[in-house]
């Protein structure tokens, strides 16, 4: 019948459509299987690369540990050398004091011989070159403001171009510098002076000698006073210098120890749980306060770069870490921050806010000026400033 023919035709058309659909889906399935194999190959390659990277990372970590141990050894060597250097410096200072004392005694002998007209056996020079009053104070005074480098060198003293001829002395007498030998020589000098006094003296010469000796005594007194003042000033200078260095090193050691932890707290996140790395280094370890301090900060997941090459936000985070580390040395009860988040994105603003929350307490309060809601919405209380158009003035709103 006509109905059966139409039904058969409809079924045939439906069957043809189903066959076409099945053919199309089979082709699509083949393409998907091909894509799946390609993705699987890429996945296998990535896993192999990850395994290689892990192996490389283990090697780098081992090398890092080795370098760290070598650095520790170098630090120990530097500390030992510094200790030996300090000991040598003290010995040089003591030697310089002895040189100064010997030079003063030699000058007194030269001066006495000149005044008493005692002829010394000289290889070169003349006693007339020995100063009396005018140059004595300049000769023996010490400059407490001289360069530190000069104090590390053996002290040079004035010999006035005089060289004594010791050939008339026996070898034993030359090497004998004991007090007994000096007493024997003084006794012989006293004996000779007694014989001279028995001769007819020149009264004018004696009067002149008395005047010269009086001036000499006054000059010696002034010179001793000046030497004592100079020595006291030098001791005070060294004491202040040592205290200055000790205080600086104490503060630097604390800040240097804290800054890495603070920087890690400010930079760690979901993708970098360990945070960045920051440290300080001295340009001059001997007198650190005379030179600069280098600040190095390496943001997480980035290679090392100079501080000038960091972005504005990275510089801000590094500056905050240094600021918080310095504040931790001698903390004050209040800490004021004025729009420090201006150059930060929302992620870093949230990290700074989290750090401030972790550090705030009843003994340590933060006063933060900010225009970013992601920061001030975490505060314990808010103070807002707005403009009142009616009175053309500023108004204050508070919210606890």
C-alpha positions as a LaTeX table, in Angstrom:
\begin{tabular}{lrrr}
\hline
Residue & $x$ (\AA) & $y$ (\AA) & $z$ (\AA) \\
\hline
Unk1 & 0.00 & 0.00 & 0.00 \\
Unk2 & 0.97 & 3.68 & $-0.20$ \\
Unk3 & 1.45 & 3.93 & 3.58 \\
Unk4 & 3.86 & 1.01 & 3.68 \\
Unk5 & 5.89 & 2.47 & 0.82 \\
Unk6 & 6.16 & 5.81 & 2.64 \\
Unk7 & 7.16 & 4.07 & 5.87 \\
Unk8 & 9.76 & 1.98 & 4.05 \\
Unk9 & 11.14 & 5.07 & 2.34 \\
Unk10 & 11.29 & 6.90 & 5.65 \\
Unk11 & 13.12 & 4.01 & 7.28 \\
Unk12 & 15.56 & 3.84 & 4.40 \\
Unk13 & 16.28 & 7.56 & 4.70 \\
Unk14 & 16.71 & 7.22 & 8.44 \\
Unk15 & 19.03 & 4.26 & 7.94 \\
Unk16 & 21.08 & 6.24 & 5.42 \\
Unk17 & 21.34 & 9.15 & 7.88 \\
Unk18 & 22.41 & 6.81 & 10.66 \\
Unk19 & 25.07 & 5.24 & 8.42 \\
Unk20 & 26.37 & 8.70 & 7.49 \\
Unk21 & 26.42 & 9.72 & 11.15 \\
Unk22 & 28.22 & 6.51 & 12.12 \\
Unk23 & 30.79 & 7.08 & 9.40 \\
Unk24 & 31.30 & 10.67 & 10.54 \\
Unk25 & 31.62 & 9.68 & 14.21 \\
Unk26 & 34.06 & 6.88 & 13.30 \\
Unk27 & 36.25 & 9.40 & 11.50 \\
Unk28 & 36.03 & 11.80 & 14.43 \\
Unk29 & 36.91 & 8.96 & 16.81 \\
Unk30 & 40.02 & 8.18 & 14.76 \\
Unk31 & 41.06 & 11.84 & 14.90 \\
Unk32 & 40.53 & 11.96 & 18.66 \\
Unk33 & 42.56 & 8.77 & 19.08 \\
Unk34 & 45.37 & 10.34 & 17.04 \\
Unk35 & 45.21 & 13.51 & 19.17 \\
Unk36 & 45.22 & 11.38 & 22.33 \\
Unk37 & 48.41 & 9.63 & 21.19 \\
Unk38 & 50.06 & 12.98 & 20.41 \\
Unk39 & 49.14 & 14.33 & 23.86 \\
Unk40 & 50.41 & 11.12 & 25.48 \\
Unk41 & 53.73 & 11.54 & 23.63 \\
Unk42 & 53.98 & 15.15 & 24.82 \\
Unk43 & 53.15 & 14.04 & 28.36 \\
Unk44 & 55.88 & 11.38 & 28.27 \\
Unk45 & 58.38 & 13.93 & 26.97 \\
Unk46 & 57.42 & 16.40 & 29.71 \\
Unk47 & 57.79 & 13.73 & 32.39 \\
Unk48 & 61.23 & 12.86 & 31.05 \\
Unk49 & 62.19 & 16.54 & 31.13 \\
Unk50 & 60.88 & 16.85 & 34.69 \\
Unk51 & 62.96 & 13.85 & 35.75 \\
Unk52 & 66.03 & 15.38 & 34.11 \\
Unk53 & 65.37 & 18.73 & 35.79 \\
Unk54 & 65.03 & 17.03 & 39.16 \\
Unk55 & 68.33 & 15.29 & 38.58 \\
Unk56 & 69.94 & 18.61 & 37.58 \\
Unk57 & 68.42 & 20.31 & 40.62 \\
Unk58 & 69.89 & 17.64 & 42.91 \\
Unk59 & 73.30 & 18.26 & 41.36 \\
Unk60 & 72.93 & 22.04 & 41.77 \\
Unk61 & 71.86 & 21.57 & 45.40 \\
Unk62 & 74.89 & 19.39 & 46.06 \\
Unk63 & 77.14 & 22.02 & 44.45 \\
Unk64 & 75.43 & 24.73 & 46.51 \\
Unk65 & 76.05 & 22.78 & 49.73 \\
Unk66 & 79.70 & 22.34 & 48.75 \\
Unk67 & 80.04 & 26.08 & 48.02 \\
Unk68 & 78.39 & 26.87 & 51.36 \\
Unk69 & 80.86 & 24.67 & 53.21 \\
Unk70 & 83.74 & 26.30 & 51.33 \\
Unk71 & 82.35 & 29.74 & 52.23 \\
Unk72 & 82.18 & 28.76 & 55.90 \\
Unk73 & 85.82 & 27.68 & 55.77 \\
Unk74 & 86.79 & 30.98 & 54.13 \\
Unk75 & 84.91 & 32.88 & 56.84 \\
Unk76 & 86.82 & 30.97 & 59.51 \\
Unk77 & 90.11 & 31.78 & 57.79 \\
Unk78 & 89.14 & 35.47 & 57.52 \\
Unk79 & 88.19 & 35.54 & 61.21 \\
Unk80 & 91.51 & 33.96 & 62.17 \\
Unk81 & 93.43 & 36.42 & 59.98 \\
Unk82 & 91.49 & 39.34 & 61.47 \\
Unk83 & 92.35 & 38.16 & 64.96 \\
Unk84 & 96.03 & 37.87 & 64.08 \\
Unk85 & 95.91 & 41.29 & 62.42 \\
Unk86 & 94.42 & 42.85 & 65.53 \\
Unk87 & 97.13 & 41.24 & 67.67 \\
Unk88 & 99.82 & 42.56 & 65.31 \\
Unk89 & 98.28 & 46.03 & 65.43 \\
Unk90 & 98.47 & 46.01 & 69.23 \\
Unk91 & 102.10 & 44.92 & 69.07 \\
Unk92 & 102.90 & 47.71 & 66.59 \\
Unk93 & 101.24 & 50.24 & 68.92 \\
Unk94 & 103.33 & 49.02 & 71.86 \\
Unk95 & 106.48 & 49.16 & 69.73 \\
Unk96 & 105.64 & 52.72 & 68.64 \\
Unk97 & 105.24 & 53.72 & 72.29 \\
Unk98 & 108.65 & 52.23 & 73.04 \\
Unk99 & 110.15 & 54.06 & 70.04 \\
Unk100 & 108.62 & 57.31 & 71.23 \\
Unk101 & 109.97 & 56.77 & 74.75 \\
Unk102 & 113.47 & 55.94 & 73.46 \\
Unk103 & 113.40 & 58.95 & 71.12 \\
Unk104 & 112.46 & 61.20 & 74.04 \\
Unk105 & 115.32 & 59.83 & 76.16 \\
Unk106 & 117.78 & 60.23 & 73.27 \\
Unk107 & 116.63 & 63.82 & 72.72 \\
Unk108 & 117.17 & 64.59 & 76.41 \\
Unk109 & 120.71 & 63.18 & 76.23 \\
Unk110 & 121.51 & 65.20 & 73.10 \\
Unk111 & 120.15 & 68.35 & 74.69 \\
Unk112 & 122.05 & 67.81 & 77.94 \\
Unk113 & 125.28 & 67.19 & 76.04 \\
Unk114 & 124.72 & 70.35 & 74.03 \\
Unk115 & 124.05 & 72.48 & 77.12 \\
Unk116 & 126.96 & 71.06 & 79.10 \\
Unk117 & 129.24 & 71.13 & 76.04 \\
Unk118 & 129.96 & 67.43 & 76.29 \\
Unk119 & 131.77 & 66.21 & 73.18 \\
Unk120 & 130.19 & 63.06 & 71.80 \\
Unk121 & 132.08 & 60.82 & 69.33 \\
Unk122 & 130.07 & 61.42 & 66.16 \\
Unk123 & 130.29 & 59.72 & 62.80 \\
Unk124 & 128.10 & 62.41 & 61.24 \\
Unk125 & 125.99 & 65.38 & 62.26 \\
Unk126 & 126.33 & 68.13 & 64.83 \\
Unk127 & 124.72 & 68.75 & 68.22 \\
Unk128 & 123.99 & 72.32 & 67.15 \\
Unk129 & 121.15 & 70.94 & 65.04 \\
Unk130 & 119.39 & 69.71 & 68.17 \\
Unk131 & 116.55 & 72.19 & 69.01 \\
Unk132 & 116.29 & 73.77 & 72.45 \\
Unk133 & 112.88 & 75.30 & 73.15 \\
Unk134 & 111.13 & 76.36 & 70.00 \\
Unk135 & 111.09 & 73.01 & 68.15 \\
Unk136 & 110.91 & 70.66 & 71.12 \\
Unk137 & 107.17 & 70.78 & 71.47 \\
Unk138 & 106.63 & 70.31 & 67.75 \\
Unk139 & 109.10 & 67.43 & 67.69 \\
Unk140 & 107.52 & 65.43 & 70.48 \\
Unk141 & 103.81 & 66.25 & 69.91 \\
Unk142 & 101.62 & 63.61 & 68.34 \\
Unk143 & 98.87 & 64.21 & 65.84 \\
Unk144 & 95.82 & 62.32 & 67.11 \\
Unk145 & 94.02 & 63.01 & 63.84 \\
Unk146 & 96.63 & 61.24 & 61.69 \\
Unk147 & 95.44 & 58.64 & 59.24 \\
Unk148 & 94.76 & 55.21 & 60.68 \\
Unk149 & 96.98 & 53.74 & 57.96 \\
Unk150 & 99.93 & 55.70 & 59.38 \\
Unk151 & 99.37 & 54.32 & 62.90 \\
Unk152 & 99.78 & 50.81 & 61.50 \\
Unk153 & 103.36 & 51.55 & 60.41 \\
Unk154 & 106.52 & 51.63 & 62.59 \\
Unk155 & 106.93 & 55.15 & 63.96 \\
Unk156 & 109.65 & 57.27 & 62.41 \\
Unk157 & 111.49 & 59.65 & 64.77 \\
Unk158 & 113.83 & 62.56 & 64.13 \\
Unk159 & 117.54 & 61.74 & 64.54 \\
Unk160 & 118.67 & 65.33 & 63.70 \\
Unk161 & 121.23 & 63.89 & 61.27 \\
Unk162 & 123.39 & 62.63 & 64.17 \\
Unk163 & 125.09 & 59.23 & 64.25 \\
Unk164 & 127.09 & 58.22 & 67.34 \\
Unk165 & 130.46 & 56.42 & 67.01 \\
Unk166 & 130.40 & 53.48 & 69.39 \\
Unk167 & 133.80 & 52.11 & 68.31 \\
Unk168 & 135.39 & 53.31 & 71.55 \\
Unk169 & 133.15 & 50.94 & 73.51 \\
Unk170 & 133.89 & 47.28 & 73.92 \\
Unk171 & 131.64 & 44.76 & 72.24 \\
Unk172 & 130.20 & 43.75 & 75.62 \\
Unk173 & 129.54 & 47.37 & 76.60 \\
Unk174 & 127.69 & 48.02 & 73.36 \\
Unk175 & 125.30 & 45.15 & 73.94 \\
Unk176 & 125.00 & 45.74 & 77.69 \\
Unk177 & 121.95 & 47.93 & 78.22 \\
Unk178 & 121.22 & 46.82 & 81.77 \\
Unk179 & 120.40 & 49.30 & 84.57 \\
Unk180 & 123.66 & 48.32 & 86.30 \\
Unk181 & 125.65 & 49.51 & 83.29 \\
Unk182 & 123.71 & 52.78 & 83.21 \\
Unk183 & 124.33 & 53.30 & 86.95 \\
Unk184 & 128.06 & 52.70 & 86.47 \\
Unk185 & 128.17 & 55.23 & 83.64 \\
Unk186 & 126.22 & 57.77 & 85.73 \\
Unk187 & 128.69 & 57.25 & 88.58 \\
Unk188 & 131.61 & 57.89 & 86.27 \\
Unk189 & 129.90 & 61.00 & 84.89 \\
Unk190 & 129.32 & 62.28 & 88.43 \\
Unk191 & 132.99 & 61.73 & 89.23 \\
Unk192 & 134.10 & 63.67 & 86.16 \\
Unk193 & 131.63 & 66.46 & 86.92 \\
Unk194 & 133.08 & 66.70 & 90.45 \\
Unk195 & 136.54 & 67.11 & 89.01 \\
Unk196 & 135.26 & 69.82 & 86.67 \\
Unk197 & 133.60 & 71.68 & 89.55 \\
Unk198 & 136.98 & 71.85 & 91.36 \\
Unk199 & 138.35 & 73.88 & 88.50 \\
Unk200 & 137.81 & 77.65 & 88.35 \\
Unk201 & 134.30 & 77.99 & 87.00 \\
Unk202 & 132.98 & 80.68 & 84.70 \\
Unk203 & 130.22 & 82.32 & 86.80 \\
Unk204 & 128.48 & 83.84 & 83.80 \\
Unk205 & 128.39 & 80.41 & 82.21 \\
Unk206 & 126.86 & 79.00 & 85.39 \\
Unk207 & 124.23 & 81.75 & 85.46 \\
Unk208 & 123.46 & 81.11 & 81.81 \\
Unk209 & 123.34 & 77.39 & 82.52 \\
Unk210 & 120.89 & 77.96 & 85.39 \\
Unk211 & 118.62 & 79.98 & 83.11 \\
Unk212 & 118.83 & 77.40 & 80.36 \\
Unk213 & 118.20 & 74.54 & 82.78 \\
Unk214 & 115.19 & 76.41 & 84.23 \\
Unk215 & 113.80 & 76.90 & 80.73 \\
Unk216 & 114.65 & 73.31 & 79.94 \\
Unk217 & 112.81 & 72.07 & 83.03 \\
Unk218 & 109.76 & 74.15 & 82.11 \\
Unk219 & 109.94 & 72.91 & 78.53 \\
Unk220 & 110.28 & 69.29 & 79.68 \\
Unk221 & 107.29 & 69.79 & 81.96 \\
Unk222 & 105.22 & 71.21 & 79.11 \\
Unk223 & 106.39 & 68.43 & 76.80 \\
Unk224 & 105.47 & 65.73 & 79.34 \\
Unk225 & 102.07 & 67.38 & 79.82 \\
Unk226 & 101.55 & 67.53 & 76.05 \\
Unk227 & 102.58 & 63.88 & 75.64 \\
Unk228 & 100.21 & 62.84 & 78.42 \\
Unk229 & 97.34 & 64.82 & 76.87 \\
Unk230 & 98.16 & 63.36 & 73.48 \\
Unk231 & 98.24 & 59.83 & 74.89 \\
Unk232 & 94.94 & 60.37 & 76.74 \\
Unk233 & 93.36 & 61.77 & 73.59 \\
Unk234 & 94.59 & 58.82 & 71.56 \\
Unk235 & 93.24 & 56.35 & 74.14 \\
Unk236 & 89.87 & 58.15 & 74.16 \\
Unk237 & 89.86 & 58.14 & 70.36 \\
Unk238 & 90.60 & 54.40 & 70.20 \\
Unk239 & 87.97 & 53.69 & 72.86 \\
Unk240 & 85.31 & 55.67 & 71.00 \\
Unk241 & 86.37 & 54.07 & 67.72 \\
Unk242 & 86.07 & 50.57 & 69.21 \\
Unk243 & 82.69 & 51.34 & 70.78 \\
Unk244 & 81.47 & 52.79 & 67.48 \\
Unk245 & 82.61 & 49.71 & 65.59 \\
Unk246 & 81.10 & 47.35 & 68.19 \\
Unk247 & 77.74 & 49.11 & 68.11 \\
Unk248 & 77.68 & 49.17 & 64.31 \\
Unk249 & 78.59 & 45.48 & 64.05 \\
Unk250 & 75.97 & 44.57 & 66.66 \\
Unk251 & 73.23 & 46.41 & 64.75 \\
Unk252 & 74.45 & 45.11 & 61.36 \\
Unk253 & 74.58 & 41.50 & 62.58 \\
Unk254 & 71.00 & 41.70 & 63.87 \\
Unk255 & 69.62 & 43.41 & 60.75 \\
Unk256 & 71.56 & 41.11 & 58.41 \\
Unk257 & 70.15 & 38.08 & 60.23 \\
Unk258 & 66.55 & 39.34 & 60.19 \\
Unk259 & 66.29 & 40.77 & 56.68 \\
Unk260 & 66.19 & 37.43 & 54.85 \\
Unk261 & 63.36 & 36.12 & 57.06 \\
Unk262 & 61.38 & 39.35 & 56.69 \\
Unk263 & 61.84 & 39.34 & 52.91 \\
Unk264 & 60.73 & 35.71 & 52.69 \\
Unk265 & 57.60 & 36.51 & 54.74 \\
Unk266 & 56.80 & 39.43 & 52.41 \\
Unk267 & 57.32 & 37.46 & 49.16 \\
Unk268 & 56.23 & 33.89 & 49.81 \\
Unk269 & 52.96 & 32.76 & 48.28 \\
Unk270 & 51.12 & 29.84 & 46.76 \\
Unk271 & 53.50 & 29.50 & 43.81 \\
Unk272 & 56.64 & 30.28 & 45.84 \\
Unk273 & 56.20 & 28.96 & 49.38 \\
Unk274 & 59.85 & 29.62 & 50.23 \\
Unk275 & 59.78 & 33.29 & 49.17 \\
Unk276 & 62.71 & 35.31 & 47.86 \\
Unk277 & 66.26 & 35.80 & 49.12 \\
Unk278 & 67.76 & 38.99 & 50.59 \\
Unk279 & 71.08 & 39.70 & 52.29 \\
Unk280 & 73.44 & 42.54 & 53.20 \\
Unk281 & 77.19 & 42.77 & 52.62 \\
Unk282 & 79.80 & 45.26 & 53.83 \\
Unk283 & 82.12 & 47.08 & 51.44 \\
Unk284 & 84.72 & 47.53 & 54.21 \\
Unk285 & 84.75 & 44.97 & 57.04 \\
Unk286 & 87.57 & 46.73 & 58.96 \\
Unk287 & 85.83 & 50.11 & 59.36 \\
Unk288 & 82.34 & 49.44 & 58.01 \\
Unk289 & 80.90 & 52.82 & 58.95 \\
Unk290 & 83.34 & 54.60 & 56.56 \\
Unk291 & 82.05 & 52.76 & 53.46 \\
Unk292 & 78.74 & 51.54 & 52.09 \\
Unk293 & 76.51 & 48.53 & 52.62 \\
Unk294 & 75.32 & 46.55 & 49.60 \\
Unk295 & 71.73 & 45.30 & 49.68 \\
Unk296 & 70.87 & 42.34 & 47.45 \\
Unk297 & 67.29 & 41.13 & 46.95 \\
Unk298 & 66.22 & 38.32 & 44.61 \\
Unk299 & 62.42 & 37.98 & 44.14 \\
Unk300 & 61.05 & 34.44 & 44.06 \\
Unk301 & 61.29 & 32.49 & 40.79 \\
Unk302 & 63.65 & 35.11 & 39.30 \\
Unk303 & 67.38 & 35.17 & 38.67 \\
Unk304 & 69.75 & 37.49 & 40.46 \\
Unk305 & 69.79 & 41.10 & 39.25 \\
Unk306 & 71.10 & 44.40 & 40.57 \\
Unk307 & 68.72 & 46.39 & 42.73 \\
Unk308 & 68.46 & 49.09 & 40.04 \\
Unk309 & 67.05 & 46.55 & 37.56 \\
Unk310 & 64.12 & 45.48 & 39.78 \\
Unk311 & 60.63 & 46.73 & 39.05 \\
Unk312 & 58.97 & 49.42 & 41.13 \\
Unk313 & 56.93 & 46.90 & 43.10 \\
Unk314 & 59.94 & 44.65 & 43.71 \\
Unk315 & 61.97 & 47.64 & 44.93 \\
Unk316 & 59.12 & 48.61 & 47.26 \\
Unk317 & 58.93 & 45.12 & 48.79 \\
Unk318 & 62.73 & 45.05 & 49.20 \\
Unk319 & 62.68 & 48.49 & 50.84 \\
Unk320 & 59.91 & 47.40 & 53.23 \\
Unk321 & 61.89 & 44.30 & 54.19 \\
Unk322 & 64.93 & 46.46 & 54.99 \\
Unk323 & 62.75 & 48.93 & 56.91 \\
Unk324 & 61.12 & 46.20 & 59.02 \\
Unk325 & 64.50 & 44.54 & 59.66 \\
Unk326 & 66.03 & 47.83 & 60.85 \\
Unk327 & 63.01 & 48.50 & 63.05 \\
Unk328 & 63.35 & 45.06 & 64.67 \\
Unk329 & 66.74 & 46.04 & 66.16 \\
Unk330 & 65.37 & 48.67 & 68.56 \\
Unk331 & 61.60 & 48.60 & 67.97 \\
Unk332 & 59.36 & 51.53 & 68.82 \\
Unk333 & 55.70 & 51.18 & 69.89 \\
Unk334 & 54.41 & 52.88 & 66.70 \\
Unk335 & 55.20 & 52.37 & 63.04 \\
Unk336 & 53.88 & 54.84 & 60.43 \\
Unk337 & 53.61 & 53.80 & 56.76 \\
Unk338 & 52.56 & 56.47 & 54.23 \\
Unk339 & 51.16 & 54.95 & 50.99 \\
Unk340 & 53.91 & 52.35 & 50.75 \\
Unk341 & 51.57 & 50.22 & 48.62 \\
Unk342 & 51.35 & 52.78 & 45.79 \\
Unk343 & 53.60 & 50.75 & 43.45 \\
Unk344 & 52.29 & 47.32 & 44.50 \\
Unk345 & 49.77 & 45.09 & 42.76 \\
Unk346 & 46.90 & 43.45 & 44.64 \\
Unk347 & 48.88 & 40.26 & 45.34 \\
Unk348 & 51.78 & 42.08 & 46.96 \\
Unk349 & 49.41 & 44.42 & 48.80 \\
Unk350 & 47.75 & 41.35 & 50.33 \\
Unk351 & 51.18 & 39.97 & 51.35 \\
Unk352 & 52.15 & 43.27 & 53.01 \\
Unk353 & 48.80 & 43.40 & 54.79 \\
Unk354 & 49.22 & 39.83 & 56.01 \\
Unk355 & 52.71 & 40.61 & 57.34 \\
Unk356 & 51.51 & 43.76 & 59.13 \\
Unk357 & 48.68 & 41.77 & 60.73 \\
Unk358 & 51.14 & 39.11 & 61.91 \\
Unk359 & 53.43 & 41.69 & 63.53 \\
Unk360 & 50.84 & 44.02 & 65.07 \\
Unk361 & 50.11 & 43.72 & 68.79 \\
Unk362 & 49.10 & 45.85 & 71.77 \\
Unk363 & 52.76 & 46.83 & 72.28 \\
Unk364 & 53.47 & 47.42 & 68.57 \\
Unk365 & 50.90 & 49.30 & 66.48 \\
Unk366 & 50.91 & 50.20 & 62.79 \\
Unk367 & 49.53 & 53.47 & 61.47 \\
Unk368 & 49.04 & 52.96 & 57.73 \\
Unk369 & 48.02 & 55.62 & 55.20 \\
Unk370 & 46.62 & 53.87 & 52.12 \\
Unk371 & 44.17 & 54.31 & 49.24 \\
Unk372 & 43.77 & 50.58 & 48.52 \\
Unk373 & 40.85 & 48.81 & 50.10 \\
Unk374 & 42.62 & 45.43 & 50.07 \\
Unk375 & 44.97 & 46.87 & 52.67 \\
Unk376 & 42.87 & 49.09 & 54.91 \\
Unk377 & 39.94 & 46.66 & 55.03 \\
Unk378 & 42.10 & 44.41 & 57.23 \\
Unk379 & 42.72 & 47.14 & 59.84 \\
Unk380 & 41.36 & 47.12 & 63.39 \\
Unk381 & 40.08 & 50.68 & 63.02 \\
Unk382 & 39.73 & 53.21 & 60.20 \\
Unk383 & 40.08 & 56.98 & 60.04 \\
Unk384 & 38.81 & 58.47 & 56.78 \\
Unk385 & 39.30 & 62.02 & 55.50 \\
Unk386 & 36.85 & 63.51 & 52.99 \\
Unk387 & 35.92 & 66.91 & 51.67 \\
Unk388 & 32.71 & 68.60 & 52.82 \\
Unk389 & 31.44 & 70.66 & 49.89 \\
Unk390 & 29.05 & 72.66 & 52.06 \\
Unk391 & 31.71 & 74.16 & 54.29 \\
Unk392 & 34.59 & 73.69 & 51.81 \\
Unk393 & 36.68 & 71.89 & 54.41 \\
Unk394 & 37.88 & 68.40 & 55.33 \\
Unk395 & 35.92 & 66.06 & 57.55 \\
Unk396 & 37.04 & 62.98 & 59.47 \\
Unk397 & 35.18 & 59.69 & 59.78 \\
Unk398 & 36.15 & 56.92 & 62.19 \\
Unk399 & 35.16 & 53.28 & 62.12 \\
Unk400 & 36.14 & 50.73 & 64.79 \\
\hline
\end{tabular}
